[in-house]
Short mmCIF file of C-alpha atoms in Angstrom, two decimals:
data_model
loop_
_atom_site.label_atom_id
_atom_site.label_comp_id
_atom_site.label_asym_id
_atom_site.label_seq_id
_atom_site.Cartn_x
_atom_site.Cartn_y
_atom_site.Cartn_z
CA UNK A 18 95.70 58.98 46.04
CA UNK A 19 95.29 61.97 48.33
CA UNK A 20 98.12 64.14 49.53
CA UNK A 21 97.91 65.06 53.21
CA UNK A 22 99.18 68.57 53.95
CA UNK A 23 102.15 68.82 56.27
CA UNK A 24 101.87 70.60 59.58
CA UNK A 25 104.02 73.70 59.85
CA UNK A 26 105.81 73.47 63.20
CA UNK A 27 105.79 76.55 65.37
CA UNK A 28 109.20 77.74 66.50
CA UNK A 29 107.66 79.14 69.67
CA UNK A 30 104.38 78.11 71.25
CA UNK A 31 103.26 78.64 74.85
CA UNK A 32 102.37 75.26 76.36
CA UNK A 33 99.01 76.50 77.67
CA UNK A 34 97.83 77.19 74.12
CA UNK A 35 98.20 73.64 72.82
CA UNK A 36 94.42 73.07 72.70
CA UNK A 37 94.14 75.94 70.21
CA UNK A 38 96.92 74.35 68.17
CA UNK A 39 95.06 71.01 68.20
CA UNK A 40 91.88 72.79 67.03
CA UNK A 41 93.82 74.31 64.15
CA UNK A 42 95.13 70.88 63.21
CA UNK A 43 91.60 69.41 63.41
CA UNK A 44 90.58 71.98 60.79
CA UNK A 45 93.52 70.83 58.64
CA UNK A 46 92.40 67.21 59.07
CA UNK A 47 88.92 68.11 57.83
CA UNK A 48 90.42 69.94 54.85
CA UNK A 49 92.50 66.89 53.92
CA UNK A 50 89.30 64.82 53.59
CA UNK A 51 88.19 67.00 50.66
CA UNK A 52 90.27 64.85 48.32
CA UNK A 53 88.22 61.80 49.37
CA UNK A 54 84.75 63.05 50.31
CA UNK A 55 82.32 65.64 49.03
CA UNK A 56 81.98 68.94 50.87
CA UNK A 57 78.44 67.95 51.85
CA UNK A 58 79.65 64.72 53.45
CA UNK A 59 82.44 66.49 55.34
CA UNK A 60 80.06 69.09 56.73
CA UNK A 61 77.48 66.45 57.59
CA UNK A 62 79.77 64.04 59.46
CA UNK A 63 82.54 66.32 60.77
CA UNK A 64 80.87 69.74 61.05
CA UNK A 65 79.68 69.29 64.66
CA UNK A 66 82.80 67.56 65.98
CA UNK A 67 84.77 69.54 68.54
CA UNK A 68 88.10 69.10 70.33
CA UNK A 69 87.31 68.15 73.94
CA UNK A 70 90.72 67.46 75.43
CA UNK A 71 94.29 66.42 74.71
CA UNK A 72 96.14 64.32 77.30
CA UNK A 73 99.80 65.36 77.01
CA UNK A 74 101.05 62.44 79.13
CA UNK A 75 99.37 59.72 77.05
CA UNK A 76 99.13 61.68 73.76
CA UNK A 77 95.42 60.93 73.61
CA UNK A 78 93.05 63.29 71.79
CA UNK A 79 89.33 63.25 72.58
CA UNK A 80 86.82 64.54 70.04
CA UNK A 81 83.22 65.21 70.97
CA UNK A 82 80.13 64.53 68.83
CA UNK A 83 76.66 65.71 69.90
CA UNK A 84 74.78 63.24 67.66
CA UNK A 85 74.46 59.57 68.66
CA UNK A 86 73.81 58.52 65.08
CA UNK A 87 76.80 60.44 63.72
CA UNK A 88 78.90 59.09 66.58
CA UNK A 89 78.42 55.52 65.31
CA UNK A 90 79.09 56.45 61.69
CA UNK A 91 82.26 58.42 62.43
CA UNK A 92 83.57 55.75 64.79
CA UNK A 93 83.00 52.87 62.39
CA UNK A 94 83.89 54.53 59.08
CA UNK A 95 86.19 57.48 59.68
CA UNK A 96 87.97 57.22 63.03
CA UNK A 97 90.98 55.25 61.73
CA UNK A 98 91.55 57.78 58.94
CA UNK A 99 91.15 60.72 61.34
CA UNK A 100 93.75 59.25 63.69
CA UNK A 101 96.16 58.57 60.82
CA UNK A 102 95.86 62.14 59.55
CA UNK A 103 96.47 63.58 63.02
CA UNK A 104 99.62 61.45 63.35
CA UNK A 105 100.88 62.65 59.97
CA UNK A 106 100.26 66.31 60.75
CA UNK A 107 101.64 66.25 64.30
CA UNK A 108 104.69 64.18 63.42
CA UNK A 109 104.18 61.75 66.31
CA UNK A 110 101.70 59.04 67.29
CA UNK A 111 98.45 60.02 68.98
CA UNK A 112 95.38 58.03 69.93
CA UNK A 113 92.05 59.60 68.94
CA UNK A 114 88.99 58.77 71.02
CA UNK A 115 85.38 59.82 70.49
CA UNK A 116 82.97 60.87 73.20
CA UNK A 117 79.25 61.54 72.95
CA UNK A 118 78.51 65.15 74.02
CA UNK A 119 74.75 65.35 73.33
CA UNK A 120 71.56 63.59 74.41
CA UNK A 121 70.34 60.32 72.93
CA UNK A 122 67.05 61.83 71.80
CA UNK A 123 68.75 64.58 69.85
CA UNK A 124 70.62 62.09 67.80
CA UNK A 125 67.85 59.57 67.23
CA UNK A 126 65.77 61.83 64.96
CA UNK A 127 68.43 61.62 62.26
CA UNK A 128 68.09 57.85 62.00
CA UNK A 129 64.96 58.10 59.87
CA UNK A 130 66.82 60.02 57.16
CA UNK A 131 67.98 58.09 54.11
CA UNK A 132 71.59 59.11 53.63
CA UNK A 133 74.30 57.72 51.40
CA UNK A 134 77.38 57.19 53.59
CA UNK A 135 80.54 57.04 51.47
CA UNK A 136 83.45 54.91 52.64
CA UNK A 137 86.90 56.40 52.95
CA UNK A 138 88.87 54.51 50.29
CA UNK A 139 91.14 51.88 51.81
CA UNK A 140 94.68 51.31 50.66
CA UNK A 141 95.15 48.14 48.70
CA UNK A 142 97.36 46.58 51.38
CA UNK A 143 94.67 47.13 54.05
CA UNK A 144 92.11 44.99 52.25
CA UNK A 145 92.65 41.50 53.63
CA UNK A 146 91.18 38.10 52.96
CA UNK A 147 91.87 34.82 54.76
CA UNK A 148 94.42 33.92 52.09
CA UNK A 149 95.75 37.33 51.14
CA UNK A 150 99.12 36.94 49.43
CA UNK A 151 100.76 39.98 51.07
CA UNK A 152 99.52 40.07 54.67
CA UNK A 153 100.53 43.24 56.58
CA UNK A 154 102.81 44.33 53.75
CA UNK A 155 104.30 47.84 53.85
CA UNK A 156 105.04 49.33 50.42
CA UNK A 157 107.09 52.12 52.00
CA UNK A 158 109.89 49.78 53.12
CA UNK A 159 112.56 49.84 50.40
CA UNK A 160 116.29 49.26 50.10
CA UNK A 161 116.69 52.96 49.42
CA UNK A 162 115.40 54.01 52.84
CA UNK A 163 117.08 51.17 54.76
CA UNK A 164 120.10 52.60 56.58
CA UNK A 165 123.11 50.32 56.18
CA UNK A 166 125.88 49.98 58.75
CA UNK A 167 128.47 47.48 59.90
CA UNK A 168 125.93 45.50 61.95
CA UNK A 169 123.41 44.87 59.16
CA UNK A 170 125.33 45.20 55.88
CA UNK A 171 125.69 41.45 55.32
CA UNK A 172 121.96 40.79 55.69
CA UNK A 173 121.21 43.82 53.50
CA UNK A 174 123.60 42.65 50.78
CA UNK A 175 122.12 39.14 50.86
CA UNK A 176 118.57 40.49 50.46
CA UNK A 177 119.57 42.77 47.59
CA UNK A 178 121.27 39.85 45.84
CA UNK A 179 118.27 37.56 46.25
CA UNK A 180 115.83 40.30 45.23
CA UNK A 181 117.72 40.80 41.97
CA UNK A 182 118.35 37.10 41.31
CA UNK A 183 115.94 34.81 43.20
CA UNK A 184 116.23 31.03 43.10
CA UNK A 185 114.07 30.67 39.98
CA UNK A 186 115.86 33.49 38.14
CA UNK A 187 117.29 32.74 34.69
CA UNK A 188 118.66 35.00 31.96
CA UNK A 189 121.04 34.78 29.06
CA UNK A 190 123.97 36.06 31.13
CA UNK A 191 123.22 35.30 34.77
CA UNK A 192 121.79 32.44 36.77
CA UNK A 193 119.97 32.33 40.09
CA UNK A 194 121.75 32.48 43.42
CA UNK A 195 120.66 28.97 44.39
CA UNK A 196 123.16 28.88 47.27
CA UNK A 197 121.08 31.61 48.92
CA UNK A 198 118.03 29.37 49.11
CA UNK A 199 116.64 29.48 51.68
CA UNK A 200 117.81 32.86 52.93
CA UNK A 201 117.46 32.87 56.72
CA UNK A 202 117.78 36.25 58.46
CA UNK A 203 117.93 36.34 62.24
CA UNK A 204 118.36 38.93 64.98
CA UNK A 205 116.58 40.50 67.91
CA UNK A 206 113.25 42.23 67.50
CA UNK A 207 113.27 45.76 66.11
CA UNK A 208 116.52 45.60 64.15
CA UNK A 209 115.13 45.78 60.60
CA UNK A 210 114.41 42.21 59.52
CA UNK A 211 110.87 43.01 58.41
CA UNK A 212 112.04 46.14 56.58
CA UNK A 213 114.46 43.99 54.57
CA UNK A 214 111.72 41.47 53.77
CA UNK A 215 109.40 44.17 52.44
CA UNK A 216 112.24 45.87 50.55
CA UNK A 217 113.02 42.54 48.91
CA UNK A 218 109.41 42.21 47.76
CA UNK A 219 109.37 45.75 46.41
CA UNK A 220 112.55 45.15 44.40
CA UNK A 221 111.28 41.83 43.03
CA UNK A 222 108.05 43.48 41.93
CA UNK A 223 110.01 46.27 40.24
CA UNK A 224 112.10 43.72 38.33
CA UNK A 225 109.20 41.44 37.48
CA UNK A 226 105.63 42.72 38.07
CA UNK A 227 104.21 39.28 37.28
CA UNK A 228 106.24 37.40 39.88
CA UNK A 229 103.98 35.56 42.35
CA UNK A 230 105.02 36.42 45.90
CA UNK A 231 103.57 35.20 49.18
CA UNK A 232 104.45 37.13 52.33
CA UNK A 233 103.08 36.35 55.79
CA UNK A 234 104.11 35.76 59.38
CA UNK A 235 104.60 32.49 61.19
CA UNK A 236 101.55 33.16 63.34
CA UNK A 237 99.36 33.94 60.32
CA UNK A 238 100.57 30.82 58.51
CA UNK A 239 99.46 28.77 61.52
CA UNK A 240 96.09 30.51 61.88
CA UNK A 241 95.33 30.21 58.16
CA UNK A 242 96.13 26.52 58.24
CA UNK A 243 93.83 25.97 61.23
CA UNK A 244 91.03 27.92 59.52
CA UNK A 245 91.40 25.94 56.31
CA UNK A 246 91.39 22.66 58.21
CA UNK A 247 88.19 23.69 59.97
CA UNK A 248 86.57 24.80 56.70
CA UNK A 249 87.89 21.79 54.78
CA UNK A 250 89.65 24.07 52.28
CA UNK A 251 93.21 22.73 52.55
CA UNK A 252 93.40 22.42 48.78
CA UNK A 253 93.12 26.22 48.59
CA UNK A 254 95.82 26.53 51.27
CA UNK A 255 98.17 24.24 49.33
CA UNK A 256 97.47 26.10 46.11
CA UNK A 257 98.45 29.38 47.73
CA UNK A 258 101.64 28.34 49.49
CA UNK A 259 103.00 25.67 47.14
CA UNK A 260 102.43 27.40 43.80
CA UNK A 261 104.25 30.70 44.25
CA UNK A 262 107.59 31.94 42.95
CA UNK A 263 108.75 33.36 46.27
CA UNK A 264 107.66 32.61 49.84
CA UNK A 265 108.63 34.98 52.64
CA UNK A 266 107.69 34.23 56.24
CA UNK A 267 108.47 36.59 59.11
CA UNK A 268 109.00 35.19 62.63
CA UNK A 269 109.16 31.58 61.53
CA UNK A 270 110.09 30.63 65.12
CA UNK A 271 106.35 30.87 65.89
CA UNK A 272 105.73 27.44 64.34
CA UNK A 273 108.15 25.75 66.77
CA UNK A 274 106.40 23.30 69.10
CA UNK A 275 103.32 23.11 66.87
CA UNK A 276 103.39 19.61 65.45
CA UNK A 277 100.72 19.98 62.75
CA UNK A 278 102.03 23.34 61.58
CA UNK A 279 105.59 22.03 61.34
CA UNK A 280 104.38 19.01 59.39
CA UNK A 281 102.54 21.24 56.94
CA UNK A 282 105.45 23.63 56.55
CA UNK A 283 107.88 20.74 56.03
CA UNK A 284 105.92 19.63 52.96
CA UNK A 285 105.46 23.23 51.78
CA UNK A 286 109.20 23.84 52.06
CA UNK A 287 110.02 20.66 50.12
CA UNK A 288 107.54 21.47 47.35
CA UNK A 289 108.99 24.96 46.87
CA UNK A 290 112.63 23.97 47.19
CA UNK A 291 112.26 21.06 44.77
CA UNK A 292 110.53 23.45 42.37
CA UNK A 293 113.47 25.87 42.62
CA UNK A 294 111.34 28.55 44.22
CA UNK A 295 112.90 31.15 46.52
CA UNK A 296 112.29 30.89 50.28
CA UNK A 297 113.14 33.72 52.70
CA UNK A 298 112.62 33.37 56.44
CA UNK A 299 113.27 35.54 59.47
CA UNK A 300 113.57 34.65 63.14
CA UNK A 301 114.73 36.18 66.40
CA UNK A 302 117.45 33.50 66.66
CA UNK A 303 119.41 31.09 64.43
CA UNK A 304 117.72 27.78 63.52
CA UNK A 305 119.67 25.66 65.99
CA UNK A 306 118.66 27.93 68.86
CA UNK A 307 114.92 27.61 68.18
CA UNK A 308 113.78 25.16 70.85
CA UNK A 309 111.15 22.57 69.87
CA UNK A 310 111.82 23.15 66.17
CA UNK A 311 112.01 19.76 64.47
CA UNK A 312 115.49 18.66 63.37
CA UNK A 313 114.36 18.13 59.78
CA UNK A 314 113.29 21.79 59.59
CA UNK A 315 116.42 23.01 61.36
CA UNK A 316 118.63 21.29 58.81
CA UNK A 317 116.60 22.64 55.89
CA UNK A 318 116.74 26.18 57.22
CA UNK A 319 120.53 25.86 57.21
CA UNK A 320 120.76 24.57 53.63
CA UNK A 321 121.15 28.06 52.19
CA UNK A 322 122.53 31.28 53.65
CA UNK A 323 122.28 32.43 57.28
CA UNK A 324 122.55 36.20 57.76
CA UNK A 325 122.40 37.83 61.17
CA UNK A 326 121.55 41.41 62.13
CA UNK A 327 123.17 42.77 65.27
CA UNK A 328 122.09 45.80 67.33
CA UNK A 329 123.23 49.02 65.62
CA UNK A 330 126.56 50.50 66.71
CA UNK A 331 126.92 54.17 67.61
CA UNK A 332 127.54 55.36 64.04
CA UNK A 333 124.51 53.54 62.71
CA UNK A 334 122.30 54.67 65.58
CA UNK A 335 123.18 58.31 64.92
CA UNK A 336 122.50 57.85 61.19
CA UNK A 337 119.12 56.25 61.96
CA UNK A 338 118.18 59.00 64.42
CA UNK A 339 119.05 61.66 61.87
CA UNK A 340 117.01 59.93 59.15
CA UNK A 341 113.99 59.35 61.38
CA UNK A 342 114.06 62.98 62.49
CA UNK A 343 114.10 64.14 58.86
CA UNK A 344 111.07 61.95 58.13
CA UNK A 345 108.98 63.77 60.75
CA UNK A 346 110.37 67.21 59.85
CA UNK A 347 112.30 67.96 63.03
CA UNK A 348 115.85 69.24 63.33
CA UNK A 349 118.18 67.80 65.97
CA UNK A 350 121.51 69.52 66.78
CA UNK A 351 124.68 67.43 66.38
CA UNK A 352 125.43 67.29 70.12
CA UNK A 353 121.91 66.01 70.79
CA UNK A 354 122.25 63.45 67.97
CA UNK A 355 125.39 62.07 69.63
CA UNK A 356 123.75 62.08 73.06
CA UNK A 357 120.72 60.16 71.76
CA UNK A 358 122.94 57.69 69.90
CA UNK A 359 124.92 56.96 73.04
CA UNK A 360 121.78 56.27 75.08
CA UNK A 361 119.34 54.59 72.67
CA UNK A 362 121.03 51.22 72.37
CA UNK A 363 118.23 48.64 72.33
CA UNK A 364 116.79 48.61 68.82
CA UNK A 365 115.41 50.74 66.02
CA UNK A 366 111.89 50.74 67.46
CA UNK A 367 113.23 52.36 70.62
CA UNK A 368 114.88 55.01 68.45
CA UNK A 369 111.63 55.65 66.53
CA UNK A 370 109.73 55.96 69.80
CA UNK A 371 112.29 58.43 71.16
CA UNK A 372 112.11 60.63 68.07
CA UNK A 373 108.33 60.78 68.24
CA UNK A 374 108.51 61.52 71.97
CA UNK A 375 111.10 64.25 71.44
CA UNK A 376 109.03 65.81 68.66
CA UNK A 377 105.96 65.73 70.89
CA UNK A 378 107.78 67.37 73.81
CA UNK A 379 109.09 70.09 71.50
CA UNK A 380 105.68 70.69 69.93
CA UNK A 381 103.72 70.80 73.18
CA UNK A 382 106.22 72.93 75.09
CA UNK A 383 107.04 75.29 72.24
CA UNK A 384 110.76 74.75 72.85
CA UNK A 385 113.49 74.10 70.32
CA UNK A 386 115.08 70.66 70.61
CA UNK A 387 118.14 70.93 72.83
CA UNK A 388 120.13 68.83 75.29
CA UNK A 389 117.80 69.58 78.20
CA UNK A 390 114.74 68.41 76.26
CA UNK A 391 116.60 65.32 75.04
CA UNK A 392 117.64 64.40 78.58
CA UNK A 393 114.04 64.70 79.72
CA UNK A 394 112.90 62.49 76.85
CA UNK A 395 115.57 59.85 77.43
CA UNK A 396 115.01 59.77 81.18
CA UNK A 397 111.32 58.93 80.64
CA UNK A 398 112.08 56.27 78.04
CA UNK A 399 114.70 54.63 80.26
CA UNK A 400 112.28 54.46 83.16
CA UNK A 401 113.79 57.35 85.05
CA UNK A 402 117.33 55.99 84.89
CA UNK A 403 120.03 58.61 84.54
CA UNK A 404 121.16 58.75 80.89
CA UNK A 405 124.80 58.14 80.13
CA UNK A 406 126.91 60.43 78.03
CA UNK A 407 130.26 58.78 77.34
CA UNK A 408 132.24 60.42 74.57
CA UNK A 409 135.66 59.78 73.08
CA UNK A 410 136.84 63.08 74.54
CA UNK A 411 135.81 61.97 78.03
CA UNK A 412 137.74 58.73 77.65
CA UNK A 413 140.91 60.47 76.46
CA UNK A 414 140.61 62.93 79.38
CA UNK A 415 140.16 60.14 81.93
CA UNK A 416 143.12 58.21 80.52
CA UNK A 417 145.28 61.34 80.71
CA UNK A 418 144.28 61.92 84.34
CA UNK A 419 145.07 58.30 85.19
CA UNK A 420 148.26 57.67 83.22
CA UNK A 421 149.51 61.15 82.25
CA UNK A 422 149.70 60.41 78.53
CA UNK A 423 148.08 62.88 76.14
CA UNK A 424 145.71 62.19 73.27
CA UNK A 425 148.35 63.39 70.79
CA UNK A 426 150.81 60.78 72.06
CA UNK A 427 148.24 58.00 72.02
CA UNK A 428 147.13 58.72 68.45
CA UNK A 429 150.68 59.39 67.25
CA UNK A 430 153.41 57.04 66.09
CA UNK A 431 155.39 56.70 69.33
CA UNK A 432 155.80 53.06 70.34
CA UNK A 433 157.51 53.05 73.76
CA UNK A 434 156.05 50.57 76.24
CA UNK A 435 154.03 53.01 78.39
CA UNK A 436 152.40 54.70 75.42
CA UNK A 437 151.68 51.39 73.67
CA UNK A 438 150.06 49.88 76.79
CA UNK A 439 147.99 52.99 77.43
CA UNK A 440 146.95 53.06 73.79
CA UNK A 441 145.61 49.50 74.15
CA UNK A 442 143.64 50.57 77.22
CA UNK A 443 142.17 53.58 75.43
CA UNK A 444 141.13 51.55 72.40
CA UNK A 445 139.50 48.99 74.66
CA UNK A 446 137.58 51.64 76.62
CA UNK A 447 136.32 53.38 73.47
CA UNK A 448 135.09 50.10 72.06
CA UNK A 449 133.41 49.02 75.30
CA UNK A 450 131.89 52.32 76.41
CA UNK A 451 130.83 53.97 73.15
CA UNK A 452 130.10 50.97 70.91
CA UNK A 453 131.96 52.64 68.08
CA UNK A 454 132.90 50.22 65.31
CA UNK A 455 136.49 49.08 64.86
CA UNK A 456 136.86 51.00 61.57
CA UNK A 457 135.68 54.19 63.31
CA UNK A 458 138.16 53.72 66.15
CA UNK A 459 140.88 53.04 63.58
CA UNK A 460 140.25 56.50 62.06
CA UNK A 461 140.78 58.14 65.46
CA UNK A 462 144.14 56.43 65.90
CA UNK A 463 145.02 56.61 62.19
CA UNK A 464 145.63 52.88 62.02
CA UNK A 465 144.29 49.89 60.13
CA UNK A 466 141.11 48.47 61.66
CA UNK A 467 142.74 45.01 61.96
CA UNK A 468 145.32 46.61 64.26
CA UNK A 469 142.50 47.95 66.44
CA UNK A 470 140.88 44.51 66.58
CA UNK A 471 144.19 42.94 67.64
CA UNK A 472 144.63 45.59 70.34
CA UNK A 473 141.15 44.94 71.70
CA UNK A 474 141.71 41.18 71.77
CA UNK A 475 145.04 41.66 73.54
CA UNK A 476 143.28 43.68 76.24
CA UNK A 477 140.60 41.01 76.67
CA UNK A 478 143.29 38.39 77.20
CA UNK A 479 145.18 40.55 79.73
CA UNK A 480 142.03 41.24 81.69
CA UNK A 481 141.23 37.54 81.93
CA UNK A 482 144.72 36.68 83.12
CA UNK A 483 145.27 39.57 85.54
CA UNK A 484 142.54 40.23 88.19
CA UNK A 485 144.37 43.29 89.54
CA UNK A 486 144.50 44.85 86.07
CA UNK A 487 140.80 44.03 85.60
CA UNK A 488 139.96 45.86 88.83
CA UNK A 489 142.00 48.87 87.67
CA UNK A 490 140.14 49.07 84.35
CA UNK A 491 136.75 48.62 86.00
CA UNK A 492 137.53 51.49 88.36
CA UNK A 493 138.50 53.64 85.39
CA UNK A 494 135.21 52.75 83.69
CA UNK A 495 133.29 53.93 86.75
CA UNK A 496 135.14 57.24 86.74
CA UNK A 497 134.28 57.77 83.07
#
C-alpha cells in the first residue's frame, strides 16, 4: 500500500500565485505514483501533462495533454487516482478535468506502438461484482474515530454492544444480545448512521475474521434482486442474503412501496431471524413513519431495538469540527470553532463541507484562518444569509439589560422570586438559542441537569399559558 505525502501548507501565500502552487502539487502527485508505477511509465503518461487552469469558485483543476492517445489512457486508467491524490494533498475536494492541448495527428502516430499499460492497483473495496458482500464499504469508519455526544450515544452504545456480541454469538461466559435483533437505527441524513454501520463491521471482523457479513443499501438490494430475476439467478441471490451471519442494510426505507422487493425481504428477514442471525438496518425515520412499508415488515423491524440519532448539539458540533479540521491538517482558533458550531446546525456532512471550504479559502488566499474568513465561508454555505453568533455571554448580557439581574446572581444560590424567575428565563434562552445540552447548562449554573430540565419545562408551560409573557420572551430573543 502506497503512502501519499502530505502537503505542507504555506502560512503566507499571495492569491495570484496559486497556479504555481498547483504546479508544485502536480509534481508531488507525480512523485506519489512512483510507489505504484515504474519511472518509465510515469514519464511516458504524465511527463507531458501541464496545469492549464484552476477555477477557485468551483475548485476545478484542468490538466492539459498534447497527445490524443495518451489523453484516452490517462482519462480511463489514471484520472480517478490523480484526483484522489490532489484531494489528499490539498486537504479539500477538487474536481480534475482533462483537456486535449495538441492536434489529433500528433497523437495518432503513437497508436502503432506496442506498449504495456499498467493499471493503478485498486483498493479491495473498490472492486465490485453484482453480488459483492460489502458494497460501498469504508474501512476507515471505526468506533474509535466516531465522535460520541448526547445526541448519538445511545445508537453508538447499541452498535458497540451488537458488534461485540451479535445475535449468533455464543461463548462460555456470555450469550448473544438477542433482544437487539434486529437493531434499527434511524435519523436524518448525514448524522452518522452509515459510519456506525461500517464501524460495526470493522469491529466484528476484528473479533472474528471468519464471520460472514453482508452489507448493502436498500437501493442496491432492490437492483440486485431485479438483475437476478432477469438473469434467472435468484438461487445465487438467496444464497448470498440468507446464508450470512450478519446482514446490514443502509436506507432500508428505499424498499417501501416496492411490492416484489418487500416480499423478497420479508422472506430474507424471516430466514435470518429464525436462524438467529444478526440484522442491522438504518433509515431516515422510524419504522412506523415509513409510508407504504408493509405492516408485517414494520412489526418485524420493531421486534428488536430502535435507536435514534438526533442532530448534534453545540458541544458535539464543536468536537466534530475540531476533529475534522485535524484530519485535514488545519488549525482553527477557539473563537472560530465556537462560531462555526453555532452556525453549522444541519448535519455532519454540512460540517465536513464547511471545513473543506474553509481550508480551501485559507489555502488560496494565503490567509490564516480567522473570524473574518469563517464568516465568509459560512455566508456562502448558508446561501448568503447572515450567520448568527449567539453566545452564553450575550444571553446573560441581554438578560441583565432587561431585568437588571447579574450573571453572578443567576448562577448563585439566591432563591428570591425575581432571581428564580429570571434564572428560568435565562436557562430557557440558552437552551433554545445555543442548543447546548442540559448537562452543559447545568455546569454553568452549578446545578443538577434534572433541575435544568425541570426549569426548561416550567418555562414551556408558562409560555403556552401566557401570551403576553410569550411576546416578551420573543422580543428578547430578537434582541439577542
